[in-house]
């Protein structure tokens, strides 16, 4: 599991926590990913760690997550996706067919389909593909009629993307892939290794339109949670309001996730939003389509709207209005 990135697009939420340790409704993101794999028969996972490895070690001190035994592989420096896979696989002694997942992907895709297609095709690598409207943020993967990959183009300009099927971030790989990855420098599996495998004709793919989201941006992190409480996932709807939150009966809370210890006072309005643990909205405060970080505070009558993101402990003062703003701002040193 690749969980070592900096989570830059989710700052300031990732200033203190790695992306995959951010809560998604009732559990850290990584637990959703691991328990989905566990349901498909996975019982051992290697976490490829880089940024803030301590957060994972502290959360799972006995080395188990959702019933899956964890092996921790901590990179000495960021090695990028292929470098990270190589490092983690060698660290854990992997010498047989293995699965790689991007740790920020939440999906209902059945891993079994990828494994059987991989074996059937005698592939060196097999990718899960999902359809999206705008492929420019992803790895674009055109295939022939047989499921053989014809090209792998990471984040092309929107107009030039040859397909709307993109790399969904789950791979089955043979150990021979590891020998393709040079040691001692950053290597991107998307920009170097997969294109080389395409050239050799050894890369295959399986298309599916099962539920899929990469929760690595504020909009997607918000969406992933509302999808869960709306029951858009195979597992059925989750409770949106934690029993350990305190919501005034005189507040209006609609279509929002309110986590443990969050407080919403009289007359406050919270719509299409996520409140992380301990976030507070004071009387008459208004929060729409936004994410309030842990223990952040929206004071009386303040307005936070249009995908604003508050970092841990940020205070929006009485009467202030935030429209599509992140606080603290990047580089403010706060
Ligand atoms: N250990 C380690 N070291 N992990 C890393 C590193 C690294 O240097 N860099 C990134 N990661 C982890 C991230 O934490 C994340 O879980 C995963 O690798 C993918 O990185 P992202 O930064 O989320 O990549 P992306 O979303 O822009 O693009 C990737 O995912 C898309 C699908 O969601 C690519 O694989 C695209 O091709 C793909 O379409
Ligand atoms: Mg991502």
mmCIF file of C-alpha atoms and ligand atoms in Angstrom:
data_model
loop_
_atom_site.group_PDB
_atom_site.id
_atom_site.type_symbol
_atom_site.label_atom_id
_atom_site.label_comp_id
_atom_site.label_asym_id
_atom_site.label_seq_id
_atom_site.Cartn_x
_atom_site.Cartn_y
_atom_site.Cartn_z
ATOM 1 C CA UNK A 1 0.000 0.000 0.000
ATOM 2 C CA UNK A 2 1.450 3.313 -1.081
ATOM 3 C CA UNK A 3 0.794 5.677 1.808
ATOM 4 C CA UNK A 4 3.957 7.756 1.876
ATOM 5 C CA UNK A 5 3.029 10.871 -0.127
ATOM 6 C CA UNK A 6 2.925 14.379 1.339
ATOM 7 C CA UNK A 7 -0.800 14.897 0.676
ATOM 8 C CA UNK A 8 0.005 18.369 -0.666
ATOM 9 C CA UNK A 9 -3.393 18.904 -2.277
ATOM 10 C CA UNK A 10 -5.107 18.295 1.066
ATOM 11 C CA UNK A 11 -3.148 20.916 2.983
ATOM 12 C CA UNK A 12 -3.709 22.288 5.572
ATOM 13 C CA UNK A 13 -5.463 19.058 6.703
ATOM 14 C CA UNK A 14 -2.264 17.097 6.017
ATOM 15 C CA UNK A 15 0.078 19.505 7.807
ATOM 16 C CA UNK A 16 -0.056 17.227 10.852
ATOM 17 C CA UNK A 17 -1.518 13.972 9.539
ATOM 18 C CA UNK A 18 -0.697 11.901 6.473
ATOM 19 C CA UNK A 19 -3.585 11.817 3.989
ATOM 20 C CA UNK A 20 -4.428 8.168 4.642
ATOM 21 C CA UNK A 21 -4.769 8.822 8.396
ATOM 22 C CA UNK A 22 -7.416 11.521 7.855
ATOM 23 C CA UNK A 23 -10.783 10.316 9.089
ATOM 24 C CA UNK A 24 -13.400 9.302 6.528
ATOM 25 C CA UNK A 25 -16.739 9.334 8.409
ATOM 26 C CA UNK A 26 -15.978 6.836 11.178
ATOM 27 C CA UNK A 27 -12.436 5.548 10.573
ATOM 28 C CA UNK A 28 -9.116 6.665 9.119
ATOM 29 C CA UNK A 29 -9.008 6.475 5.314
ATOM 30 C CA UNK A 30 -6.506 3.604 5.432
ATOM 31 C CA UNK A 31 -8.921 1.416 7.414
ATOM 32 C CA UNK A 32 -11.534 1.690 4.670
ATOM 33 C CA UNK A 33 -8.913 0.612 2.134
ATOM 34 C CA UNK A 34 -7.518 -2.220 4.252
ATOM 35 C CA UNK A 35 -10.899 -3.636 5.262
ATOM 36 C CA UNK A 36 -12.005 -3.713 1.615
ATOM 37 C CA UNK A 37 -8.866 -5.721 0.792
ATOM 38 C CA UNK A 38 -9.467 -7.966 3.824
ATOM 39 C CA UNK A 39 -12.958 -8.777 2.508
ATOM 40 C CA UNK A 40 -11.272 -9.946 -0.694
ATOM 41 C CA UNK A 41 -8.988 -12.331 1.204
ATOM 42 C CA UNK A 42 -5.917 -10.177 1.808
ATOM 43 C CA UNK A 43 -4.326 -10.985 5.174
ATOM 44 C CA UNK A 44 -0.884 -9.366 4.907
ATOM 45 C CA UNK A 45 -0.088 -5.826 3.836
ATOM 46 C CA UNK A 46 3.121 -3.855 3.523
ATOM 47 C CA UNK A 47 2.725 -0.144 4.217
ATOM 48 C CA UNK A 48 5.086 1.896 2.080
ATOM 49 C CA UNK A 49 5.716 4.848 4.391
ATOM 50 C CA UNK A 50 7.527 8.123 3.917
ATOM 51 C CA UNK A 51 5.760 11.214 5.253
ATOM 52 C CA UNK A 52 4.931 10.979 8.981
ATOM 53 C CA UNK A 53 5.340 7.227 9.432
ATOM 54 C CA UNK A 54 4.879 7.693 13.200
ATOM 55 C CA UNK A 55 1.154 8.412 12.667
ATOM 56 C CA UNK A 56 0.628 4.872 11.327
ATOM 57 C CA UNK A 57 2.852 3.203 13.920
ATOM 58 C CA UNK A 58 0.973 4.971 16.720
ATOM 59 C CA UNK A 59 -2.459 4.126 15.306
ATOM 60 C CA UNK A 60 -1.674 0.413 14.874
ATOM 61 C CA UNK A 61 0.878 -0.372 17.583
ATOM 62 C CA UNK A 62 0.215 -4.129 17.483
ATOM 63 C CA UNK A 63 0.835 -4.200 13.727
ATOM 64 C CA UNK A 64 -2.761 -5.028 12.764
ATOM 65 C CA UNK A 65 -5.341 -2.939 10.921
ATOM 66 C CA UNK A 66 -8.864 -4.244 10.191
ATOM 67 C CA UNK A 67 -7.618 -7.789 10.889
ATOM 68 C CA UNK A 68 -4.746 -7.513 8.386
ATOM 69 C CA UNK A 69 -1.137 -7.987 9.540
ATOM 70 C CA UNK A 70 0.955 -4.931 8.674
ATOM 71 C CA UNK A 71 4.595 -4.740 7.727
ATOM 72 C CA UNK A 72 6.062 -1.241 7.884
ATOM 73 C CA UNK A 73 8.602 -0.194 5.238
ATOM 74 C CA UNK A 74 9.862 3.329 5.963
ATOM 75 C CA UNK A 75 11.722 5.015 3.104
ATOM 76 C CA UNK A 76 14.875 6.908 3.964
ATOM 77 C CA UNK A 77 13.730 9.594 1.473
ATOM 78 C CA UNK A 78 10.760 9.926 -0.923
ATOM 79 C CA UNK A 79 11.400 7.478 -3.777
ATOM 80 C CA UNK A 80 8.240 8.188 -5.819
ATOM 81 C CA UNK A 81 5.766 5.446 -6.671
ATOM 82 C CA UNK A 82 7.992 2.803 -8.320
ATOM 83 C CA UNK A 83 10.932 3.488 -6.007
ATOM 84 C CA UNK A 84 8.561 3.099 -3.054
ATOM 85 C CA UNK A 85 7.171 -0.190 -4.393
ATOM 86 C CA UNK A 86 10.669 -1.572 -4.949
ATOM 87 C CA UNK A 87 11.855 -0.497 -1.514
ATOM 88 C CA UNK A 88 8.802 -1.917 0.280
ATOM 89 C CA UNK A 89 8.800 -5.200 -1.678
ATOM 90 C CA UNK A 90 12.488 -5.841 -0.961
ATOM 91 C CA UNK A 91 12.053 -4.823 2.678
ATOM 92 C CA UNK A 92 9.196 -7.319 3.091
ATOM 93 C CA UNK A 93 10.894 -10.059 1.051
ATOM 94 C CA UNK A 94 8.207 -10.278 -1.650
ATOM 95 C CA UNK A 95 9.134 -12.855 -4.312
ATOM 96 C CA UNK A 96 5.754 -13.856 -5.740
ATOM 97 C CA UNK A 97 2.816 -12.172 -7.535
ATOM 98 C CA UNK A 98 1.739 -9.164 -5.433
ATOM 99 C CA UNK A 99 -0.888 -6.418 -5.325
ATOM 100 C CA UNK A 100 -0.210 -2.668 -5.128
ATOM 101 C CA UNK A 101 -2.800 -0.110 -4.092
ATOM 102 C CA UNK A 102 -2.674 3.662 -3.919
ATOM 103 C CA UNK A 103 -3.696 4.285 -0.321
ATOM 104 C CA UNK A 104 -6.041 7.185 -1.122
ATOM 105 C CA UNK A 105 -8.368 5.197 -3.387
ATOM 106 C CA UNK A 106 -11.770 4.118 -2.074
ATOM 107 C CA UNK A 107 -13.505 1.605 -4.301
ATOM 108 C CA UNK A 108 -15.951 -1.306 -4.408
ATOM 109 C CA UNK A 109 -13.977 -3.006 -7.205
ATOM 110 C CA UNK A 110 -13.509 -6.744 -6.730
ATOM 111 C CA UNK A 111 -9.788 -7.494 -6.590
ATOM 112 C CA UNK A 112 -10.549 -11.101 -7.548
ATOM 113 C CA UNK A 113 -11.362 -9.984 -11.116
ATOM 114 C CA UNK A 114 -7.940 -8.382 -11.455
ATOM 115 C CA UNK A 115 -6.142 -11.466 -10.118
ATOM 116 C CA UNK A 116 -7.966 -13.884 -12.414
ATOM 117 C CA UNK A 117 -7.494 -11.706 -15.505
ATOM 118 C CA UNK A 118 -3.796 -11.339 -14.663
ATOM 119 C CA UNK A 119 -3.326 -15.117 -14.458
ATOM 120 C CA UNK A 120 -5.416 -15.766 -17.587
ATOM 121 C CA UNK A 121 -3.416 -13.281 -19.687
ATOM 122 C CA UNK A 122 -0.053 -14.412 -18.288
ATOM 123 C CA UNK A 123 0.574 -10.705 -17.730
ATOM 124 C CA UNK A 124 3.560 -9.097 -16.031
ATOM 125 C CA UNK A 125 1.242 -6.422 -14.669
ATOM 126 C CA UNK A 126 -2.543 -5.864 -14.674
ATOM 127 C CA UNK A 127 -4.193 -2.545 -13.828
ATOM 128 C CA UNK A 128 -7.681 -1.655 -12.686
ATOM 129 C CA UNK A 129 -9.206 1.072 -14.900
ATOM 130 C CA UNK A 130 -12.134 3.345 -14.105
ATOM 131 C CA UNK A 131 -13.951 5.859 -16.332
ATOM 132 C CA UNK A 132 -13.796 9.599 -15.468
ATOM 133 C CA UNK A 133 -15.057 12.804 -17.096
ATOM 134 C CA UNK A 134 -11.752 14.655 -16.853
ATOM 135 C CA UNK A 135 -8.803 12.267 -17.326
ATOM 136 C CA UNK A 136 -6.155 15.026 -17.114
ATOM 137 C CA UNK A 137 -5.614 14.520 -13.340
ATOM 138 C CA UNK A 138 -4.863 10.808 -13.778
ATOM 139 C CA UNK A 139 -2.905 8.176 -15.682
ATOM 140 C CA UNK A 140 -4.729 7.678 -18.975
ATOM 141 C CA UNK A 141 -4.761 4.098 -20.255
ATOM 142 C CA UNK A 142 -6.060 3.174 -23.724
ATOM 143 C CA UNK A 143 -6.351 -0.589 -24.355
ATOM 144 C CA UNK A 144 -6.953 -2.824 -27.369
ATOM 145 C CA UNK A 145 -10.037 -5.098 -27.558
ATOM 146 C CA UNK A 146 -8.201 -7.834 -25.611
ATOM 147 C CA UNK A 147 -7.385 -5.737 -22.544
ATOM 148 C CA UNK A 148 -3.755 -5.215 -23.482
ATOM 149 C CA UNK A 149 -2.542 -1.728 -22.563
ATOM 150 C CA UNK A 150 -1.574 0.363 -25.615
ATOM 151 C CA UNK A 151 -0.171 3.401 -23.816
ATOM 152 C CA UNK A 152 0.200 4.852 -20.336
ATOM 153 C CA UNK A 153 0.087 8.636 -20.288
ATOM 154 C CA UNK A 154 0.332 10.246 -16.858
ATOM 155 C CA UNK A 155 -1.682 13.457 -16.473
ATOM 156 C CA UNK A 156 -1.942 14.543 -20.124
ATOM 157 C CA UNK A 157 -3.475 17.891 -21.110
ATOM 158 C CA UNK A 158 -7.262 17.448 -21.130
ATOM 159 C CA UNK A 159 -7.653 17.896 -24.911
ATOM 160 C CA UNK A 160 -5.021 15.294 -25.761
ATOM 161 C CA UNK A 161 -6.216 12.441 -23.502
ATOM 162 C CA UNK A 162 -6.812 9.461 -25.822
ATOM 163 C CA UNK A 163 -9.304 7.741 -23.479
ATOM 164 C CA UNK A 164 -11.533 8.445 -20.496
ATOM 165 C CA UNK A 165 -10.407 5.165 -18.874
ATOM 166 C CA UNK A 166 -7.802 5.932 -16.260
ATOM 167 C CA UNK A 167 -5.462 4.085 -13.936
ATOM 168 C CA UNK A 168 -7.563 3.443 -10.829
ATOM 169 C CA UNK A 169 -4.523 2.774 -8.630
ATOM 170 C CA UNK A 170 -4.791 -1.013 -8.009
ATOM 171 C CA UNK A 171 -2.245 -3.277 -9.712
ATOM 172 C CA UNK A 172 -1.336 -6.953 -9.772
ATOM 173 C CA UNK A 173 2.391 -7.265 -10.491
ATOM 174 C CA UNK A 174 4.942 -10.012 -11.014
ATOM 175 C CA UNK A 175 8.216 -9.775 -9.096
ATOM 176 C CA UNK A 176 9.983 -9.225 -12.458
ATOM 177 C CA UNK A 177 8.599 -5.659 -12.357
ATOM 178 C CA UNK A 178 10.906 -4.959 -9.406
ATOM 179 C CA UNK A 179 13.952 -5.674 -11.572
ATOM 180 C CA UNK A 180 12.812 -2.933 -13.950
ATOM 181 C CA UNK A 181 13.044 -0.278 -11.232
ATOM 182 C CA UNK A 182 16.489 1.305 -10.846
ATOM 183 C CA UNK A 183 17.842 1.608 -7.321
ATOM 184 C CA UNK A 184 18.940 4.730 -5.505
ATOM 185 C CA UNK A 185 16.749 7.411 -7.093
ATOM 186 C CA UNK A 186 13.145 8.522 -7.467
ATOM 187 C CA UNK A 187 11.269 6.436 -10.028
ATOM 188 C CA UNK A 188 7.654 6.953 -11.056
ATOM 189 C CA UNK A 189 5.808 3.758 -11.961
ATOM 190 C CA UNK A 190 3.402 5.854 -14.030
ATOM 191 C CA UNK A 191 6.040 7.764 -16.011
ATOM 192 C CA UNK A 192 8.806 5.153 -16.342
ATOM 193 C CA UNK A 193 7.918 1.575 -15.455
ATOM 194 C CA UNK A 194 4.440 1.233 -16.991
ATOM 195 C CA UNK A 195 5.468 2.848 -20.318
ATOM 196 C CA UNK A 196 8.395 0.374 -20.513
ATOM 197 C CA UNK A 197 6.016 -2.538 -19.883
ATOM 198 C CA UNK A 198 3.658 -1.217 -22.560
ATOM 199 C CA UNK A 199 6.567 -1.198 -25.014
ATOM 200 C CA UNK A 200 7.238 -4.859 -24.139
ATOM 201 C CA UNK A 201 3.528 -5.759 -24.446
ATOM 202 C CA UNK A 202 3.343 -7.215 -20.908
ATOM 203 C CA UNK A 203 0.845 -4.799 -19.312
ATOM 204 C CA UNK A 204 -2.906 -5.607 -19.181
ATOM 205 C CA UNK A 205 -5.953 -3.929 -17.690
ATOM 206 C CA UNK A 206 -9.464 -4.614 -16.441
ATOM 207 C CA UNK A 207 -12.139 -1.944 -16.887
ATOM 208 C CA UNK A 208 -14.908 -1.572 -14.313
ATOM 209 C CA UNK A 209 -17.426 1.077 -13.404
ATOM 210 C CA UNK A 210 -17.753 0.030 -9.758
ATOM 211 C CA UNK A 211 -17.736 2.848 -7.211
ATOM 212 C CA UNK A 212 -14.317 4.548 -7.254
ATOM 213 C CA UNK A 213 -12.857 7.766 -5.892
ATOM 214 C CA UNK A 214 -9.345 9.112 -5.294
ATOM 215 C CA UNK A 215 -9.869 11.044 -2.051
ATOM 216 C CA UNK A 216 -6.702 13.115 -2.472
ATOM 217 C CA UNK A 217 -8.221 16.575 -3.044
ATOM 218 C CA UNK A 218 -10.531 18.586 -0.761
ATOM 219 C CA UNK A 219 -13.482 18.176 -3.145
ATOM 220 C CA UNK A 220 -12.950 14.415 -3.391
ATOM 221 C CA UNK A 221 -12.284 13.970 0.340
ATOM 222 C CA UNK A 222 -15.605 15.707 1.036
ATOM 223 C CA UNK A 223 -17.389 13.757 -1.681
ATOM 224 C CA UNK A 224 -16.032 10.372 -0.541
ATOM 225 C CA UNK A 225 -17.625 10.937 2.871
ATOM 226 C CA UNK A 226 -20.980 12.168 1.623
ATOM 227 C CA UNK A 227 -21.083 9.175 -0.770
ATOM 228 C CA UNK A 228 -20.637 6.852 2.217
ATOM 229 C CA UNK A 229 -23.432 8.417 4.265
ATOM 230 C CA UNK A 230 -25.669 8.670 1.180
ATOM 231 C CA UNK A 231 -25.368 4.897 0.745
ATOM 232 C CA UNK A 232 -23.614 5.065 -2.631
ATOM 233 C CA UNK A 233 -21.231 2.329 -1.525
ATOM 234 C CA UNK A 234 -21.801 -1.425 -1.713
ATOM 235 C CA UNK A 235 -21.676 -1.702 2.080
ATOM 236 C CA UNK A 236 -24.763 0.534 2.591
ATOM 237 C CA UNK A 237 -25.138 3.875 4.380
ATOM 238 C CA UNK A 238 -23.140 4.925 7.453
ATOM 239 C CA UNK A 239 -24.326 7.225 10.222
ATOM 240 C CA UNK A 240 -23.398 10.798 9.416
ATOM 241 C CA UNK A 241 -23.475 12.173 12.962
ATOM 242 C CA UNK A 242 -21.201 10.626 15.570
ATOM 243 C CA UNK A 243 -22.978 9.692 18.825
ATOM 244 C CA UNK A 244 -20.122 11.575 20.493
ATOM 245 C CA UNK A 245 -20.890 14.856 18.706
ATOM 246 C CA UNK A 246 -23.054 17.519 20.304
ATOM 247 C CA UNK A 247 -25.617 19.041 17.938
ATOM 248 C CA UNK A 248 -28.143 21.559 19.275
ATOM 249 C CA UNK A 249 -31.766 20.717 18.417
ATOM 250 C CA UNK A 250 -32.012 24.380 17.367
ATOM 251 C CA UNK A 251 -29.279 23.972 14.719
ATOM 252 C CA UNK A 252 -29.852 22.994 11.087
ATOM 253 C CA UNK A 253 -27.612 20.153 9.944
ATOM 254 C CA UNK A 254 -28.203 18.694 6.488
ATOM 255 C CA UNK A 255 -26.231 16.225 4.387
ATOM 256 C CA UNK A 256 -23.092 16.540 6.489
ATOM 257 C CA UNK A 257 -20.661 14.408 8.453
ATOM 258 C CA UNK A 258 -20.166 15.425 12.078
ATOM 259 C CA UNK A 259 -17.401 13.531 13.865
ATOM 260 C CA UNK A 260 -16.794 12.771 17.547
ATOM 261 C CA UNK A 261 -16.462 15.754 19.858
ATOM 262 C CA UNK A 262 -17.733 18.242 17.285
ATOM 263 C CA UNK A 263 -20.144 20.880 18.601
ATOM 264 C CA UNK A 264 -22.868 22.705 16.669
ATOM 265 C CA UNK A 265 -24.690 25.439 18.599
ATOM 266 C CA UNK A 266 -28.196 26.958 18.417
ATOM 267 C CA UNK A 267 -29.164 28.480 15.115
ATOM 268 C CA UNK A 268 -25.991 27.319 13.335
ATOM 269 C CA UNK A 269 -26.411 25.989 9.799
ATOM 270 C CA UNK A 270 -24.230 23.154 8.465
ATOM 271 C CA UNK A 271 -24.923 21.842 4.943
ATOM 272 C CA UNK A 272 -22.958 19.490 2.593
ATOM 273 C CA UNK A 273 -19.935 19.686 4.898
ATOM 274 C CA UNK A 274 -17.593 17.628 7.048
ATOM 275 C CA UNK A 275 -16.649 18.503 10.625
ATOM 276 C CA UNK A 276 -13.569 16.621 11.835
ATOM 277 C CA UNK A 277 -13.222 15.618 15.498
ATOM 278 C CA UNK A 278 -13.752 18.501 17.903
ATOM 279 C CA UNK A 279 -14.648 21.131 15.273
ATOM 280 C CA UNK A 280 -17.112 23.758 16.503
ATOM 281 C CA UNK A 281 -19.718 25.966 14.879
ATOM 282 C CA UNK A 282 -21.000 28.653 17.241
ATOM 283 C CA UNK A 283 -24.497 30.155 17.323
ATOM 284 C CA UNK A 284 -25.580 31.534 13.990
ATOM 285 C CA UNK A 285 -22.434 30.262 12.220
ATOM 286 C CA UNK A 286 -22.907 28.969 8.688
ATOM 287 C CA UNK A 287 -20.891 26.225 7.008
ATOM 288 C CA UNK A 288 -21.666 25.074 3.460
ATOM 289 C CA UNK A 289 -19.771 22.628 1.231
ATOM 290 C CA UNK A 290 -16.649 22.943 3.383
ATOM 291 C CA UNK A 291 -14.280 20.954 5.606
ATOM 292 C CA UNK A 292 -13.569 21.981 9.193
ATOM 293 C CA UNK A 293 -10.335 20.485 10.524
ATOM 294 C CA UNK A 294 -9.863 19.029 14.006
ATOM 295 C CA UNK A 295 -10.772 21.487 16.792
ATOM 296 C CA UNK A 296 -11.245 24.374 14.368
ATOM 297 C CA UNK A 297 -13.829 26.982 15.381
ATOM 298 C CA UNK A 298 -16.372 28.966 13.357
ATOM 299 C CA UNK A 299 -17.353 31.754 15.721
ATOM 300 C CA UNK A 300 -20.756 33.430 16.045
ATOM 301 C CA UNK A 301 -22.284 34.495 12.789
ATOM 302 C CA UNK A 302 -19.172 33.626 10.717
ATOM 303 C CA UNK A 303 -19.688 32.105 7.274
ATOM 304 C CA UNK A 304 -17.512 29.352 5.749
ATOM 305 C CA UNK A 305 -18.500 28.309 2.266
ATOM 306 C CA UNK A 306 -17.639 26.970 -1.243
ATOM 307 C CA UNK A 307 -15.070 24.333 -0.380
ATOM 308 C CA UNK A 308 -13.227 26.281 2.263
ATOM 309 C CA UNK A 309 -10.839 24.129 4.301
ATOM 310 C CA UNK A 310 -9.849 24.909 7.896
ATOM 311 C CA UNK A 311 -6.696 23.340 9.321
ATOM 312 C CA UNK A 312 -6.371 22.006 12.843
ATOM 313 C CA UNK A 313 -7.354 24.554 15.508
ATOM 314 C CA UNK A 314 -8.017 27.404 13.047
ATOM 315 C CA UNK A 315 -10.447 30.051 14.308
ATOM 316 C CA UNK A 316 -12.746 31.959 11.953
ATOM 317 C CA UNK A 317 -13.690 35.048 13.892
ATOM 318 C CA UNK A 318 -17.135 36.448 14.590
ATOM 319 C CA UNK A 319 -18.744 37.813 11.449
ATOM 320 C CA UNK A 320 -15.906 36.764 9.078
ATOM 321 C CA UNK A 321 -16.810 35.335 5.666
ATOM 322 C CA UNK A 322 -14.646 32.703 3.942
ATOM 323 C CA UNK A 323 -15.428 31.798 0.345
ATOM 324 C CA UNK A 324 -13.407 28.914 -1.125
ATOM 325 C CA UNK A 325 -10.469 29.693 1.134
ATOM 326 C CA UNK A 326 -7.930 27.429 2.854
ATOM 327 C CA UNK A 327 -6.704 28.509 6.297
ATOM 328 C CA UNK A 328 -3.934 28.774 7.191
ATOM 329 C CA UNK A 329 -2.858 29.649 3.667
ATOM 330 C CA UNK A 330 0.015 27.734 2.092
ATOM 331 C CA UNK A 331 3.352 29.094 3.247
ATOM 332 C CA UNK A 332 1.910 31.372 5.934
ATOM 333 C CA UNK A 333 4.005 29.498 8.498
ATOM 334 C CA UNK A 334 1.010 29.224 10.825
HETATM 335 N N1 LIG B 1 5.894 5.628 -0.024
HETATM 336 C C1 LIG B 1 5.644 6.577 -0.911
HETATM 337 N N2 LIG B 1 6.692 7.327 -1.405
HETATM 338 N N3 LIG B 1 4.380 6.789 -1.292
HETATM 339 C C2 LIG B 1 4.141 7.762 -2.196
HETATM 340 C C3 LIG B 1 5.164 8.558 -2.747
HETATM 341 C C4 LIG B 1 6.515 8.316 -2.323
HETATM 342 O O1 LIG B 1 7.490 8.973 -2.740
HETATM 343 N N4 LIG B 1 4.595 9.445 -3.623
HETATM 344 C C5 LIG B 1 3.267 9.182 -3.591
HETATM 345 N N5 LIG B 1 2.980 8.177 -2.728
HETATM 346 C C6 LIG B 1 1.667 7.567 -2.431
HETATM 347 C C7 LIG B 1 0.574 8.551 -2.034
HETATM 348 O O2 LIG B 1 0.515 8.679 -0.620
HETATM 349 C C8 LIG B 1 -0.683 7.904 -2.609
HETATM 350 O O3 LIG B 1 -1.295 6.971 -1.719
HETATM 351 C C9 LIG B 1 -0.183 7.142 -3.816
HETATM 352 O O4 LIG B 1 1.227 6.999 -3.651
HETATM 353 C C10 LIG B 1 -0.469 7.869 -5.144
HETATM 354 O O5 LIG B 1 0.041 9.195 -5.068
HETATM 355 P P1 LIG B 1 -0.880 10.456 -5.371
HETATM 356 O O6 LIG B 1 -0.071 11.657 -5.102
HETATM 357 O O7 LIG B 1 -2.194 10.319 -4.701
HETATM 358 O O8 LIG B 1 -1.021 10.300 -6.951
HETATM 359 P P2 LIG B 1 -2.188 10.862 -7.902
HETATM 360 O O9 LIG B 1 -3.499 10.708 -7.257
HETATM 361 O O10 LIG B 1 -1.810 12.218 -8.377
HETATM 362 O O11 LIG B 1 -2.058 9.875 -9.167
HETATM 363 C C11 LIG B 1 -1.988 8.472 -8.982
HETATM 364 O O12 LIG B 1 -3.274 7.921 -8.699
HETATM 365 C C12 LIG B 1 -4.250 8.083 -9.765
HETATM 366 C C13 LIG B 1 -5.523 7.344 -9.348
HETATM 367 O O13 LIG B 1 -5.990 7.806 -8.141
HETATM 368 C C14 LIG B 1 -1.411 7.854 -10.267
HETATM 369 O O14 LIG B 1 -1.171 6.482 -10.002
HETATM 370 C C15 LIG B 1 -2.374 8.025 -11.445
HETATM 371 O O15 LIG B 1 -1.871 7.316 -12.576
HETATM 372 C C16 LIG B 1 -3.741 7.448 -11.070
HETATM 373 O O16 LIG B 1 -4.666 7.678 -12.128
HETATM 374 MG MG1 LIG B 2 -4.190 10.217 -5.341
#
